[in-house]
mmCIF file of C-alpha atoms and ligand atoms in Angstrom:
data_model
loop_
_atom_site.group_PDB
_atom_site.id
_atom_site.type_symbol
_atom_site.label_atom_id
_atom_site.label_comp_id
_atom_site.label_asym_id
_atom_site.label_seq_id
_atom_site.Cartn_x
_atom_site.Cartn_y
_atom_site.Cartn_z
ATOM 1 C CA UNK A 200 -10.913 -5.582 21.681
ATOM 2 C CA UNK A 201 -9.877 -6.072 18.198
ATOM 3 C CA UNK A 202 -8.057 -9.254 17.225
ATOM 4 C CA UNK A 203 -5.701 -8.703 14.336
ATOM 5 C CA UNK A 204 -3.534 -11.181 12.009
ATOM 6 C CA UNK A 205 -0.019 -9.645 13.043
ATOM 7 C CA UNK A 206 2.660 -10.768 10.393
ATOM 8 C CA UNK A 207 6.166 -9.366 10.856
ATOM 9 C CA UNK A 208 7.389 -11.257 7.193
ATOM 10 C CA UNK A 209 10.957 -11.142 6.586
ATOM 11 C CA UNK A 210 14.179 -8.912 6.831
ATOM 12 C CA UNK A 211 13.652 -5.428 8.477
ATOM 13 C CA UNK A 212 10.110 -6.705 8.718
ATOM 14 C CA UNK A 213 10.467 -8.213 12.468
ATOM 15 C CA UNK A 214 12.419 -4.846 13.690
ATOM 16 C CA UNK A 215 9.738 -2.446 12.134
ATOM 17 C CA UNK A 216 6.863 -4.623 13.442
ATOM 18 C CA UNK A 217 7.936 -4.893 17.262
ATOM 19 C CA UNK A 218 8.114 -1.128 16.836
ATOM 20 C CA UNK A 219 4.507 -0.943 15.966
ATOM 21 C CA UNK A 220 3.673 -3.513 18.842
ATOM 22 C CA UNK A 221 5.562 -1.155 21.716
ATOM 23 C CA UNK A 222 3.731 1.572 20.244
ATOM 24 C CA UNK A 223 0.409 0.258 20.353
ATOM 25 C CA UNK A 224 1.105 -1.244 23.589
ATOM 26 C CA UNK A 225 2.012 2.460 25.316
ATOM 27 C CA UNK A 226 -0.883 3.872 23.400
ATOM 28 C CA UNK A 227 -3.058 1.439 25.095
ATOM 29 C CA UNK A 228 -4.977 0.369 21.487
ATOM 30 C CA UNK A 229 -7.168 -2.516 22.346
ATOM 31 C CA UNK A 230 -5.636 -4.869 20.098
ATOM 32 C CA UNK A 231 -5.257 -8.466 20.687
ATOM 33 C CA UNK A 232 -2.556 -9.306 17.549
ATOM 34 C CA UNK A 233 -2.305 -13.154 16.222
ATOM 35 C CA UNK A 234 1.171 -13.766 15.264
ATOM 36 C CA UNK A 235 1.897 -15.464 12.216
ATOM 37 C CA UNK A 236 4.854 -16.148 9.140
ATOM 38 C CA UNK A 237 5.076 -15.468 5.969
ATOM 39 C CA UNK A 238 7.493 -15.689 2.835
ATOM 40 C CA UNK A 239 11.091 -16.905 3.574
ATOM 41 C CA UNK A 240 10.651 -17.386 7.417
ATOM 42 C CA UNK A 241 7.647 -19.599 6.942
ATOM 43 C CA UNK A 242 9.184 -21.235 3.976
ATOM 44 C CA UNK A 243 11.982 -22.506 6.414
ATOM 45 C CA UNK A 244 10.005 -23.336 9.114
ATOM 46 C CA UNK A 245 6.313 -24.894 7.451
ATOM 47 C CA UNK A 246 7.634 -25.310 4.164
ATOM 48 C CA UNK A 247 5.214 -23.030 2.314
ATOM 49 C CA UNK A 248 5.101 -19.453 1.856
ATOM 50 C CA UNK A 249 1.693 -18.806 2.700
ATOM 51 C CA UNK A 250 1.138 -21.339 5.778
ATOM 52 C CA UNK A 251 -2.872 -22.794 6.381
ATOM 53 C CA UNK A 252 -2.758 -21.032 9.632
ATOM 54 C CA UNK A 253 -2.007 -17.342 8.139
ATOM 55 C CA UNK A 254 -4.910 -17.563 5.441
ATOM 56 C CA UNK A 255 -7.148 -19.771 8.594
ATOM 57 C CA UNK A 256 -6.347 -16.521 10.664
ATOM 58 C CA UNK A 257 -6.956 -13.693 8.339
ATOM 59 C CA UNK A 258 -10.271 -15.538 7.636
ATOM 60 C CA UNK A 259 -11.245 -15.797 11.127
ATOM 61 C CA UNK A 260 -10.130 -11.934 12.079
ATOM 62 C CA UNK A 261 -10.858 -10.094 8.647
ATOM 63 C CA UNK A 262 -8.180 -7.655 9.143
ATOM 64 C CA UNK A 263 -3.726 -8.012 8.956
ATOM 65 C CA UNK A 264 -1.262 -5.886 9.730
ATOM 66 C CA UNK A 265 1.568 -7.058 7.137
ATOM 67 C CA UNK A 266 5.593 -6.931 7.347
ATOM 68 C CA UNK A 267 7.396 -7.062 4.060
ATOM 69 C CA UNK A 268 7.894 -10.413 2.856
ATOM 70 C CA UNK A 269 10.608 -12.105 0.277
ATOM 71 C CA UNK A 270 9.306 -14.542 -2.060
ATOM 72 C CA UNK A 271 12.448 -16.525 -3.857
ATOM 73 C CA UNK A 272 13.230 -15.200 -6.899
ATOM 74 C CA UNK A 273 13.100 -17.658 -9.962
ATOM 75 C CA UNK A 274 12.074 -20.945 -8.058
ATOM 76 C CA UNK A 275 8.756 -20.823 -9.351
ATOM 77 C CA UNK A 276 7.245 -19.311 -6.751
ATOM 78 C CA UNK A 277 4.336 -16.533 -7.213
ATOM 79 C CA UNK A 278 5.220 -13.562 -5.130
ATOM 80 C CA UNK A 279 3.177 -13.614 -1.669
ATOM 81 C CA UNK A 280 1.541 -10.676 -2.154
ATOM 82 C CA UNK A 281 0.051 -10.996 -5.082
ATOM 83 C CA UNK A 282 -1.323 -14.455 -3.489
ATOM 84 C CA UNK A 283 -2.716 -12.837 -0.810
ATOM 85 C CA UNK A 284 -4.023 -10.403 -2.711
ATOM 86 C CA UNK A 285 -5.883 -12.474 -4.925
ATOM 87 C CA UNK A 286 -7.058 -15.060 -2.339
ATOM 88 C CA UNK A 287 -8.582 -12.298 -0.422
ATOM 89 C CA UNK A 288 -9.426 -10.422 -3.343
ATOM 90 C CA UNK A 289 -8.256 -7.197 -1.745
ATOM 91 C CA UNK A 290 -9.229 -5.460 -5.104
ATOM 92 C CA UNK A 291 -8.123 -2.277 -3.966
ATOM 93 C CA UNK A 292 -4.516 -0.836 -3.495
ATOM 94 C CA UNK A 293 -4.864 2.331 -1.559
ATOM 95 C CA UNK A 294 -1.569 4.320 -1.155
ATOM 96 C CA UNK A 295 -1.453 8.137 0.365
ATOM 97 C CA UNK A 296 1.585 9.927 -0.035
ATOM 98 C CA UNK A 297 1.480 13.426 1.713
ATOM 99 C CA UNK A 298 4.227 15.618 2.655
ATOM 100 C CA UNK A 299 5.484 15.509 6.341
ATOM 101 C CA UNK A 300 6.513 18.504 7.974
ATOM 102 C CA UNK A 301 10.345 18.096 8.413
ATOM 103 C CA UNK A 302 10.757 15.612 5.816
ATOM 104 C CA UNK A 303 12.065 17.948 3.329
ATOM 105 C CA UNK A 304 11.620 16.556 -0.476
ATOM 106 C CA UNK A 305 11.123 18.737 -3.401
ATOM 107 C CA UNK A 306 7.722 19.665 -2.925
ATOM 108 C CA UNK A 307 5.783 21.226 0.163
ATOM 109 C CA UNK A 308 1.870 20.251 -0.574
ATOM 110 C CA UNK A 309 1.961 17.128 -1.964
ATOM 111 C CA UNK A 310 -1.707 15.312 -0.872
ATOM 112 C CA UNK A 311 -2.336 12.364 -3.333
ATOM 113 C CA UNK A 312 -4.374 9.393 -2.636
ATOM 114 C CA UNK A 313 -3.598 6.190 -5.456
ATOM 115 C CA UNK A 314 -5.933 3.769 -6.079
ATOM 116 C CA UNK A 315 -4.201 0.712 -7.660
ATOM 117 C CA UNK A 316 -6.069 -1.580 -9.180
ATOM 118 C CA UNK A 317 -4.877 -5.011 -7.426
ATOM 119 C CA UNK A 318 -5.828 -8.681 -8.378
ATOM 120 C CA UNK A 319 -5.920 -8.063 -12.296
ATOM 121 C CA UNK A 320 -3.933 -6.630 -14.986
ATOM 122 C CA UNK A 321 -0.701 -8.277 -15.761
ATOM 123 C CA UNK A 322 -0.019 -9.508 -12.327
ATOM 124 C CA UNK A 323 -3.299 -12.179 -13.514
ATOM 125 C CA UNK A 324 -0.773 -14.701 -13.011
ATOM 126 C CA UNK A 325 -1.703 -16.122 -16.278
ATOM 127 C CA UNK A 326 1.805 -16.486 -18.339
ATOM 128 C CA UNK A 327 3.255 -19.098 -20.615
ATOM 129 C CA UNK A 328 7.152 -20.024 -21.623
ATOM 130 C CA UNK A 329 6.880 -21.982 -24.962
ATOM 131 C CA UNK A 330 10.114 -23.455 -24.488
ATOM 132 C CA UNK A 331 10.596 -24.659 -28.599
ATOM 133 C CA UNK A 332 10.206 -20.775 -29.568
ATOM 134 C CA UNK A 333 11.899 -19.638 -26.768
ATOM 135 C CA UNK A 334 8.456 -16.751 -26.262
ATOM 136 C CA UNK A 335 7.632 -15.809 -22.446
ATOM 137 C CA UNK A 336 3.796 -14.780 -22.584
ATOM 138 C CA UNK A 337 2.281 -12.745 -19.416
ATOM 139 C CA UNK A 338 -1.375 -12.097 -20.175
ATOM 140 C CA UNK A 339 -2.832 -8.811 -18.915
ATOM 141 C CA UNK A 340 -6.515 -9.688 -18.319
ATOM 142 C CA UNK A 341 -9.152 -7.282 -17.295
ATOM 143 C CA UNK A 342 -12.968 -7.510 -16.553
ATOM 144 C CA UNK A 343 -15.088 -4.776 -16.476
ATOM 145 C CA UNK A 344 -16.164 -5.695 -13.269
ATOM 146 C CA UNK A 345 -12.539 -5.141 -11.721
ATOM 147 C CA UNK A 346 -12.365 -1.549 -13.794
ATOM 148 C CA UNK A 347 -16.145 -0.930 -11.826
ATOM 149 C CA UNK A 348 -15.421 -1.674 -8.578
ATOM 150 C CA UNK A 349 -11.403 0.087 -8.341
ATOM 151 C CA UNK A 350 -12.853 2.757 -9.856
ATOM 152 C CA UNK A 351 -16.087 3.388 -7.757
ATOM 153 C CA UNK A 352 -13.535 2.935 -4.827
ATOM 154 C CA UNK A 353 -11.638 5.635 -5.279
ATOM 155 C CA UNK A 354 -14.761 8.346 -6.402
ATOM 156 C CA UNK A 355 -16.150 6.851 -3.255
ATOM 157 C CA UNK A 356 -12.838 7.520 -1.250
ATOM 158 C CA UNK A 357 -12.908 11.175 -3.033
ATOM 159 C CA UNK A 358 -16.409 11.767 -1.661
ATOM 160 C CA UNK A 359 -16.399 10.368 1.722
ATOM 161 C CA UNK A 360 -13.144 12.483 2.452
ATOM 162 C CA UNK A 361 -14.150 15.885 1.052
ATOM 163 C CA UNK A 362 -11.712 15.493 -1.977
ATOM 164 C CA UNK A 363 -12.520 17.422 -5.030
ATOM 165 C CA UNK A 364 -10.586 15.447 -8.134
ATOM 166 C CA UNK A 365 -10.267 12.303 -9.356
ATOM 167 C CA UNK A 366 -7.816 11.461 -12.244
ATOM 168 C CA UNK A 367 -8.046 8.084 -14.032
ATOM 169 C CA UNK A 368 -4.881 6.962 -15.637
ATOM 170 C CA UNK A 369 -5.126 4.653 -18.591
ATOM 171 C CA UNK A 370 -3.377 3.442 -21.834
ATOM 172 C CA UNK A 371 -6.473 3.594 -23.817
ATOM 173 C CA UNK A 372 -4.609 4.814 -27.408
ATOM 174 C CA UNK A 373 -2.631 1.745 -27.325
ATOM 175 C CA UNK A 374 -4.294 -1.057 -24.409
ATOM 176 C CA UNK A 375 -7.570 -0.240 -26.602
ATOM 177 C CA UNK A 376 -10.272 -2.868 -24.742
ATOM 178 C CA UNK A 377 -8.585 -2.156 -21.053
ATOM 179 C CA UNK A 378 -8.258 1.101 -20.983
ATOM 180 C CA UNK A 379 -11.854 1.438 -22.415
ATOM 181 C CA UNK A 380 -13.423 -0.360 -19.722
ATOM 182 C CA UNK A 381 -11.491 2.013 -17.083
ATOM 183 C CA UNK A 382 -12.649 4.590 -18.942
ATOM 184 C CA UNK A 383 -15.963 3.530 -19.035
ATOM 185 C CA UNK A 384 -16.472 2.803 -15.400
ATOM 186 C CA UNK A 385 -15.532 6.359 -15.096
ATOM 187 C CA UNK A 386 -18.448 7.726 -17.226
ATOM 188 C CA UNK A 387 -20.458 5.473 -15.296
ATOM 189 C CA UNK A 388 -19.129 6.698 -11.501
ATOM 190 C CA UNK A 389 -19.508 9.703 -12.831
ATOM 191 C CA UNK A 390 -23.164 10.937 -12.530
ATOM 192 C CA UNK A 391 -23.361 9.113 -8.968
ATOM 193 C CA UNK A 392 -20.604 11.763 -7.968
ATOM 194 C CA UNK A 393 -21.780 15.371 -9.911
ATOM 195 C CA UNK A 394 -19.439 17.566 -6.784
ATOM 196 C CA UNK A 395 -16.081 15.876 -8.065
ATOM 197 C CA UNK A 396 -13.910 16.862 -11.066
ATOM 198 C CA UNK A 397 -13.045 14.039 -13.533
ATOM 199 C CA UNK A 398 -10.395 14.321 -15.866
ATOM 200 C CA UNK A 399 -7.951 10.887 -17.094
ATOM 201 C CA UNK A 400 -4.264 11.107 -18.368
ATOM 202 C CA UNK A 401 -2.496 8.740 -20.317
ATOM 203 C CA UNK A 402 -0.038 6.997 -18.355
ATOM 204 C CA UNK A 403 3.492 8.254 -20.027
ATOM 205 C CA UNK A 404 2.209 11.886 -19.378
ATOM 206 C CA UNK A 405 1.034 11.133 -16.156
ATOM 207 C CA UNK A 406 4.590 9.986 -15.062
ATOM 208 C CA UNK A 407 5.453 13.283 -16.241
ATOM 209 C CA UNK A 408 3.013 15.293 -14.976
ATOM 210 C CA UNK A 409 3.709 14.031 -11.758
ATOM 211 C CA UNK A 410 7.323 14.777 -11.314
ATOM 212 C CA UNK A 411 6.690 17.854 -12.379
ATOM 213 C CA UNK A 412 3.373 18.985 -10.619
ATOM 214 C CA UNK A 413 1.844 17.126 -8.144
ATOM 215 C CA UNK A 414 0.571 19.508 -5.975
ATOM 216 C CA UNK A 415 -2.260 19.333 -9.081
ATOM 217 C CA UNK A 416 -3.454 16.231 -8.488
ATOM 218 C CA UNK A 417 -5.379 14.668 -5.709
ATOM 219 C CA UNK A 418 -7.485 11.160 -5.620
ATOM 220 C CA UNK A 419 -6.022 9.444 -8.583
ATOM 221 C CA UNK A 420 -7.125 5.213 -10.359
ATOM 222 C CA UNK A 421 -5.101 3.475 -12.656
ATOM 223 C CA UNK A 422 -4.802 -0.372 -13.659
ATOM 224 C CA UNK A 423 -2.274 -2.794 -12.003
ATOM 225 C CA UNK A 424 1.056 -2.048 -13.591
ATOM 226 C CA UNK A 425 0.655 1.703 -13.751
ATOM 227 C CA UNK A 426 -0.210 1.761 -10.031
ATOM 228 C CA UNK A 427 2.542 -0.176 -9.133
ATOM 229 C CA UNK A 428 4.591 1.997 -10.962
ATOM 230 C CA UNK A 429 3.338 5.482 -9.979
ATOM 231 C CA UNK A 430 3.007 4.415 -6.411
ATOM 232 C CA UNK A 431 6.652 4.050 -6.139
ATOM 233 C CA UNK A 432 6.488 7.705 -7.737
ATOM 234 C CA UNK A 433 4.437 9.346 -5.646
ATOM 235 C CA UNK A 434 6.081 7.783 -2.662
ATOM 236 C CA UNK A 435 9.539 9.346 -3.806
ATOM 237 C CA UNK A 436 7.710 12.590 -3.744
ATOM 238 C CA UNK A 437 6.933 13.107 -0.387
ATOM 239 C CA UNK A 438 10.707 11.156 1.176
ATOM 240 C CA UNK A 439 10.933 7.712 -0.085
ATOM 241 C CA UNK A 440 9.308 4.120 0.571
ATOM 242 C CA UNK A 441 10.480 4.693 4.093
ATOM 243 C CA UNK A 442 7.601 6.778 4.938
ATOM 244 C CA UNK A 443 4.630 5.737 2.838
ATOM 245 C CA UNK A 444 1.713 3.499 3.935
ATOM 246 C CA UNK A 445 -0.681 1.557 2.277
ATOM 247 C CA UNK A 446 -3.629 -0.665 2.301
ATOM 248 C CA UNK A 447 -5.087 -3.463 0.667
ATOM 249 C CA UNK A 448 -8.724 -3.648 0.870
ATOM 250 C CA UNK A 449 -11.483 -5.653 -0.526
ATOM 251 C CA UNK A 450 -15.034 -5.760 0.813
ATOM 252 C CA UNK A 451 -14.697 -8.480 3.455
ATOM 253 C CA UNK A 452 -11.124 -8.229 4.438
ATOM 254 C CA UNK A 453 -8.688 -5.688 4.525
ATOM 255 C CA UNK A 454 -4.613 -6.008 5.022
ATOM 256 C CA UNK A 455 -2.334 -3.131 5.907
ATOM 257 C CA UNK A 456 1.266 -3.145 4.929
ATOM 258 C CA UNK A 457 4.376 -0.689 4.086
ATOM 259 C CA UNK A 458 5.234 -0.512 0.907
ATOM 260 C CA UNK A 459 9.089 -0.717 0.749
ATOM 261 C CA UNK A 460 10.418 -4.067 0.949
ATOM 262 C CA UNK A 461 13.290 -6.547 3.238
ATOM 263 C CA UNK A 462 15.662 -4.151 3.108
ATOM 264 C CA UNK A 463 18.184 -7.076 3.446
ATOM 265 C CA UNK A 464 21.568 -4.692 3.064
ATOM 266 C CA UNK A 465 20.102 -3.428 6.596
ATOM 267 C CA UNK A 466 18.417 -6.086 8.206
ATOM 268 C CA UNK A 467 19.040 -7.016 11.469
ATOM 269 C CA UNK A 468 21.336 -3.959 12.149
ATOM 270 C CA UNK A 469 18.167 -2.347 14.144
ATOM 271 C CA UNK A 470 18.447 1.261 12.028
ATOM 272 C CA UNK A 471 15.448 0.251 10.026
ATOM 273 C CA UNK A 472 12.867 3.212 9.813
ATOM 274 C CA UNK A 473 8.993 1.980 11.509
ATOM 275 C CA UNK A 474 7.034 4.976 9.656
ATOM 276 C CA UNK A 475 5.985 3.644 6.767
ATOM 277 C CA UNK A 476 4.225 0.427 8.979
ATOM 278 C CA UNK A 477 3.059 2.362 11.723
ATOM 279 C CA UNK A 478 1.398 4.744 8.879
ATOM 280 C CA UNK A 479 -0.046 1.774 7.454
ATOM 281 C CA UNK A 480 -1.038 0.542 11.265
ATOM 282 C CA UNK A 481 -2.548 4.374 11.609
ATOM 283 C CA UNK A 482 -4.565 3.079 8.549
ATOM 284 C CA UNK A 483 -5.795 0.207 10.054
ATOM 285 C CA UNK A 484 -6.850 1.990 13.574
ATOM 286 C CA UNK A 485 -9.047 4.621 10.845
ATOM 287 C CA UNK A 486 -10.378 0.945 9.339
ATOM 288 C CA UNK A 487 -11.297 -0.450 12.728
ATOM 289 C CA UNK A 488 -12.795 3.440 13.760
ATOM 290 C CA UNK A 489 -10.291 3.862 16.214
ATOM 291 C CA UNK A 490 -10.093 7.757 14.999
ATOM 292 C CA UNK A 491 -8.640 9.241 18.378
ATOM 293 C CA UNK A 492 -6.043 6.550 18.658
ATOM 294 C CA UNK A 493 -5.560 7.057 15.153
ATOM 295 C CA UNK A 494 -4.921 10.231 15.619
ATOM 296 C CA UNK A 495 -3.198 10.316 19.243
ATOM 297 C CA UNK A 496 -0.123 7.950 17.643
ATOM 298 C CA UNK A 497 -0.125 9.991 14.171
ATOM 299 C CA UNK A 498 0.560 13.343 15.981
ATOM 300 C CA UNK A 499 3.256 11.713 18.040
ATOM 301 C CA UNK A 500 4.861 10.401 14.556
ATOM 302 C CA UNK A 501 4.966 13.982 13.043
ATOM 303 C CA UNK A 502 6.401 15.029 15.952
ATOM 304 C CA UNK A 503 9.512 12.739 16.042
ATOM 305 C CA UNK A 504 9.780 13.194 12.327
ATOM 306 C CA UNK A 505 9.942 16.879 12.441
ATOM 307 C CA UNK A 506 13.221 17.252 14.243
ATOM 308 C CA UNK A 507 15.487 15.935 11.747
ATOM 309 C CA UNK A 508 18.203 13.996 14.564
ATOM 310 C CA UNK A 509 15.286 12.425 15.758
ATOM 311 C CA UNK A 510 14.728 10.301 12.254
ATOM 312 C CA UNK A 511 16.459 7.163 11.279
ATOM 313 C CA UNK A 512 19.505 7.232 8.738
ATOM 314 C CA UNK A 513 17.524 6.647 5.978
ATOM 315 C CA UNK A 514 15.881 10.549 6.377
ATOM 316 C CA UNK A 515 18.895 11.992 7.346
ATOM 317 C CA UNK A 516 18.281 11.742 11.320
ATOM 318 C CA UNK A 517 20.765 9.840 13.954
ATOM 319 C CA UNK A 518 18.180 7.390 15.813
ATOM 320 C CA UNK A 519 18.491 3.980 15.445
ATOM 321 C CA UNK A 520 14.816 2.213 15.494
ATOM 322 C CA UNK A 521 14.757 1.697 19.265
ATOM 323 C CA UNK A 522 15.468 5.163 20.015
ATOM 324 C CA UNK A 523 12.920 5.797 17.175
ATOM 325 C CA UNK A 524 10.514 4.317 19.086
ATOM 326 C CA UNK A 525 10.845 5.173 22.469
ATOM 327 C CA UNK A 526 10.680 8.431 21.131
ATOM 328 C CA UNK A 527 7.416 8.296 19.749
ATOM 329 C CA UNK A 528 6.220 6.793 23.294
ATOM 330 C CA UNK A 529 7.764 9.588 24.713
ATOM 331 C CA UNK A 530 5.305 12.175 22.493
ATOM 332 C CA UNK A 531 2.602 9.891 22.655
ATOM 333 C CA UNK A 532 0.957 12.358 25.413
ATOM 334 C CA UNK A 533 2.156 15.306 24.599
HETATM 335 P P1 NAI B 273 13.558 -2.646 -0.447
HETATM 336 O O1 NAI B 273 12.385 -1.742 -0.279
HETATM 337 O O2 NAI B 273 13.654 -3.782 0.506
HETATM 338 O O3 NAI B 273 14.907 -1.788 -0.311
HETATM 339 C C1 NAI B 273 15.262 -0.706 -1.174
HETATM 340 C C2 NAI B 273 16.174 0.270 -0.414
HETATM 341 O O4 NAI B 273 15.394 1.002 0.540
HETATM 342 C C3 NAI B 273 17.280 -0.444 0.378
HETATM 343 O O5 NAI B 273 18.441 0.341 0.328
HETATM 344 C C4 NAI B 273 16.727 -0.472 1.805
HETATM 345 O O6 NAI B 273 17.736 -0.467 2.804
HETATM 346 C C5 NAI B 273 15.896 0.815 1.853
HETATM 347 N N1 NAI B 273 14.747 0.687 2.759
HETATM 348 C C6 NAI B 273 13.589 0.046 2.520
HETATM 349 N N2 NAI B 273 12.790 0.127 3.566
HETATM 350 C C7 NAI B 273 13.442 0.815 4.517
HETATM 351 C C8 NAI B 273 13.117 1.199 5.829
HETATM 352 N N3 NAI B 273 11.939 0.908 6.413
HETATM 353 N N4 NAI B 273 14.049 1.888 6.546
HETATM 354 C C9 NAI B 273 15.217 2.223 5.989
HETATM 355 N N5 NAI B 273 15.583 1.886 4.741
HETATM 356 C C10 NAI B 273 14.694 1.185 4.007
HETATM 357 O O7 NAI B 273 13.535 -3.166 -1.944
HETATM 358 P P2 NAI B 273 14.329 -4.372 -2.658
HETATM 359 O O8 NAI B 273 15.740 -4.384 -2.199
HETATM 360 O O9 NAI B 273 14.022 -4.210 -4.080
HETATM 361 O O10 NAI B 273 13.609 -5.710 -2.173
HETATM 362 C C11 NAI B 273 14.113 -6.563 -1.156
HETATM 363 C C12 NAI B 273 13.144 -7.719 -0.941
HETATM 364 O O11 NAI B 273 11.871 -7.239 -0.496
HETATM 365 C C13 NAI B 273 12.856 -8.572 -2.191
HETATM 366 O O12 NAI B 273 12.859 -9.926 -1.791
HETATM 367 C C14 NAI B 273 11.456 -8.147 -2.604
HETATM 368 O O13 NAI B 273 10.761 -9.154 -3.262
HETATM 369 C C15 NAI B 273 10.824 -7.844 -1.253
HETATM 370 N N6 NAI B 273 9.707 -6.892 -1.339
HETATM 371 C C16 NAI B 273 8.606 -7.149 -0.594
HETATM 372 C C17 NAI B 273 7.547 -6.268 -0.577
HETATM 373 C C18 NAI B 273 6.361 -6.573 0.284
HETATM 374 O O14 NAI B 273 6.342 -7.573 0.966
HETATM 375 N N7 NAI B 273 5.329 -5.731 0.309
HETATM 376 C C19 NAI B 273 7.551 -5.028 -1.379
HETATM 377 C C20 NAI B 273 8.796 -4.830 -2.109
HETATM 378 C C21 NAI B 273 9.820 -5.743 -2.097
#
């Protein structure tokens, strides 16, 4: 039995979570989930964002399975993710975006894998408002170690799952000392890895590149910004924050979360679309080793999502997130 840090966050976040629970429930995962709050919700009911008994309870299991969450916008506040992500120092930012068949999108064999580079960059938290000058400073600081360890994640990531590229996406002409070190740990990654192909892109032509030609590219590392940036990208290729999963994982703990975020013009209405956290749950059961359940729920989930009335609005389909669901139970054996 597992026991996993189970945090539905805010907005559409409660709606796309219970999904996940039903599902794992019919699928019979041996999960034992630990309810908790975050953002907004917890904010009104513990008065902090980031309660003691969320970061006690990711410390105890190791591994979360995260809802969006708000943070309040120009109170001050440092987004919650980017706390967790530091206090955990969940380093890496792991993001697959693959096509689905029946998800049409402008591409058919899209199959990247984005390594984002997660606790450093400019989202340091380290920025200054010299009121007198009226000058907003937000420092982008980078250590070598932080460009080693992203960067030997995802040539690791490329090895272990028979991938044959890696492209590492810098800024090096202009971000001179930052982009070197990324560049550097890729020399260095290099000669442990002699079966991959290395080649890095400068992050305006990447963008480019991208739109234009995906199907090109396969494991790909950039810096915290660019990643943030391009992940959004790559999700649009392959239908949309809706569908995308991701993961945030360090070396002792590891938290799973969609990638879009409260959806707050829909919440509560009950048409929110589950894929993109029960992708990111389908993550976690790979994480734990639960391959066949893995495996058992993902098939059922490309199932549903090829027959275009089954999806929610947001792809098009007529299901509301219930009907969503029971759906998926439905294929769950088939
Ligand atoms: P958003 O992702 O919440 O919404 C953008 C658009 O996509 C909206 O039209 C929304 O209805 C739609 N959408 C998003 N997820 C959907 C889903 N599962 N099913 C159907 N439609 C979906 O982005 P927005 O509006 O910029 O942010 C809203 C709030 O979410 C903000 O407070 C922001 O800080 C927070 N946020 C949290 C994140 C996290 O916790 N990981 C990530 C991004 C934003």
């Amino acid at each position: 039995m597992h026991k996993i840090t189970l945090i539905p966050g805010d907005g559409i976040g409660l709606e796309i979570v219970e999904s996940v629970k039903q599902i794992f429930a019919a699928a019979k995962v041996p999960i034992e989930w630990d309810e908790q709050l975050i953002g907004k919700t917890a904010f009104e009911k513990t008065g902090k964002l980031l309660p003691d008994e969320l970061v006690n309870s990711i410390k105890t299991n190791k591994v979360a399975l995260k809802g969006p969450a708000e943070t309040p916008i120009g109170k001050g506040f440092q987004s919650v993710n980017v706390q967790l992500r530091q206090l955990f120092d969940l380093y890496a930012n792991v993001r697959p975006c693959k096509n689905i068949k029946g998800v049409q999108t402008k591409f058919d064999n899209v199959d990247l894998v984005l390594f984002r580079e997660n606790t450093e960059g400019l989202y340091s938290g380290i920025s200054y408002y010299d009121e007198r000058l009226e000058i907003a400073d937000s420092i982008s600081r980078v250590t070598k170690r932080g460009c080693e360890r992203i960067v030997r994640a995802a040539f690791e990531y490329a090895h272990k799952n028979n991938r044959k590229k890696v492209t590492i996406i810098h800024k090096a002409n202009i971000l001179k000392h930052s982009g070197r070190l990324l560049l550097e740990a890729g020399e260095n990654c290099k000669k442990d890895f002699p079966n991959l192909i290395v080649e890095d892109k400068i992050i305006d032509n990447m963008a480019m590149q991208l739109v234009r030609n995906p199907e090109y590219f396969d494991v790909m590392v950039t810096s915290n910004l660019f990643g943030d940036i391009l992940s959004d990208l790559c999700a649009g290729l392959v239908g949309g924050l809706g569908v995308v999963s991701g993961a945030n994982v360090g070396d002792e703990y590891a938290v799973f979360e969609a990638v879009h975020g409260t959806a707050p013009d829909i919440a509560g209405k009950g048409i929110a679309n589950p894929t993109a956290v029960l992708r990111s749950a389908i993550l976690m059961l790979e994480y734990l080793k639960e391959n066949e359940l893995a495996h058992k729920i993902d098939a059922a989930l490309i199932k549903v999502l090829s027959v275009k009335e089954n999806c929610t609005g947001d792809l098009g389909g007529k299901s509301n997130t219930a009907q969503f669901t029971e759906n998926i139970i439905k294929n769950l054996g088939s």
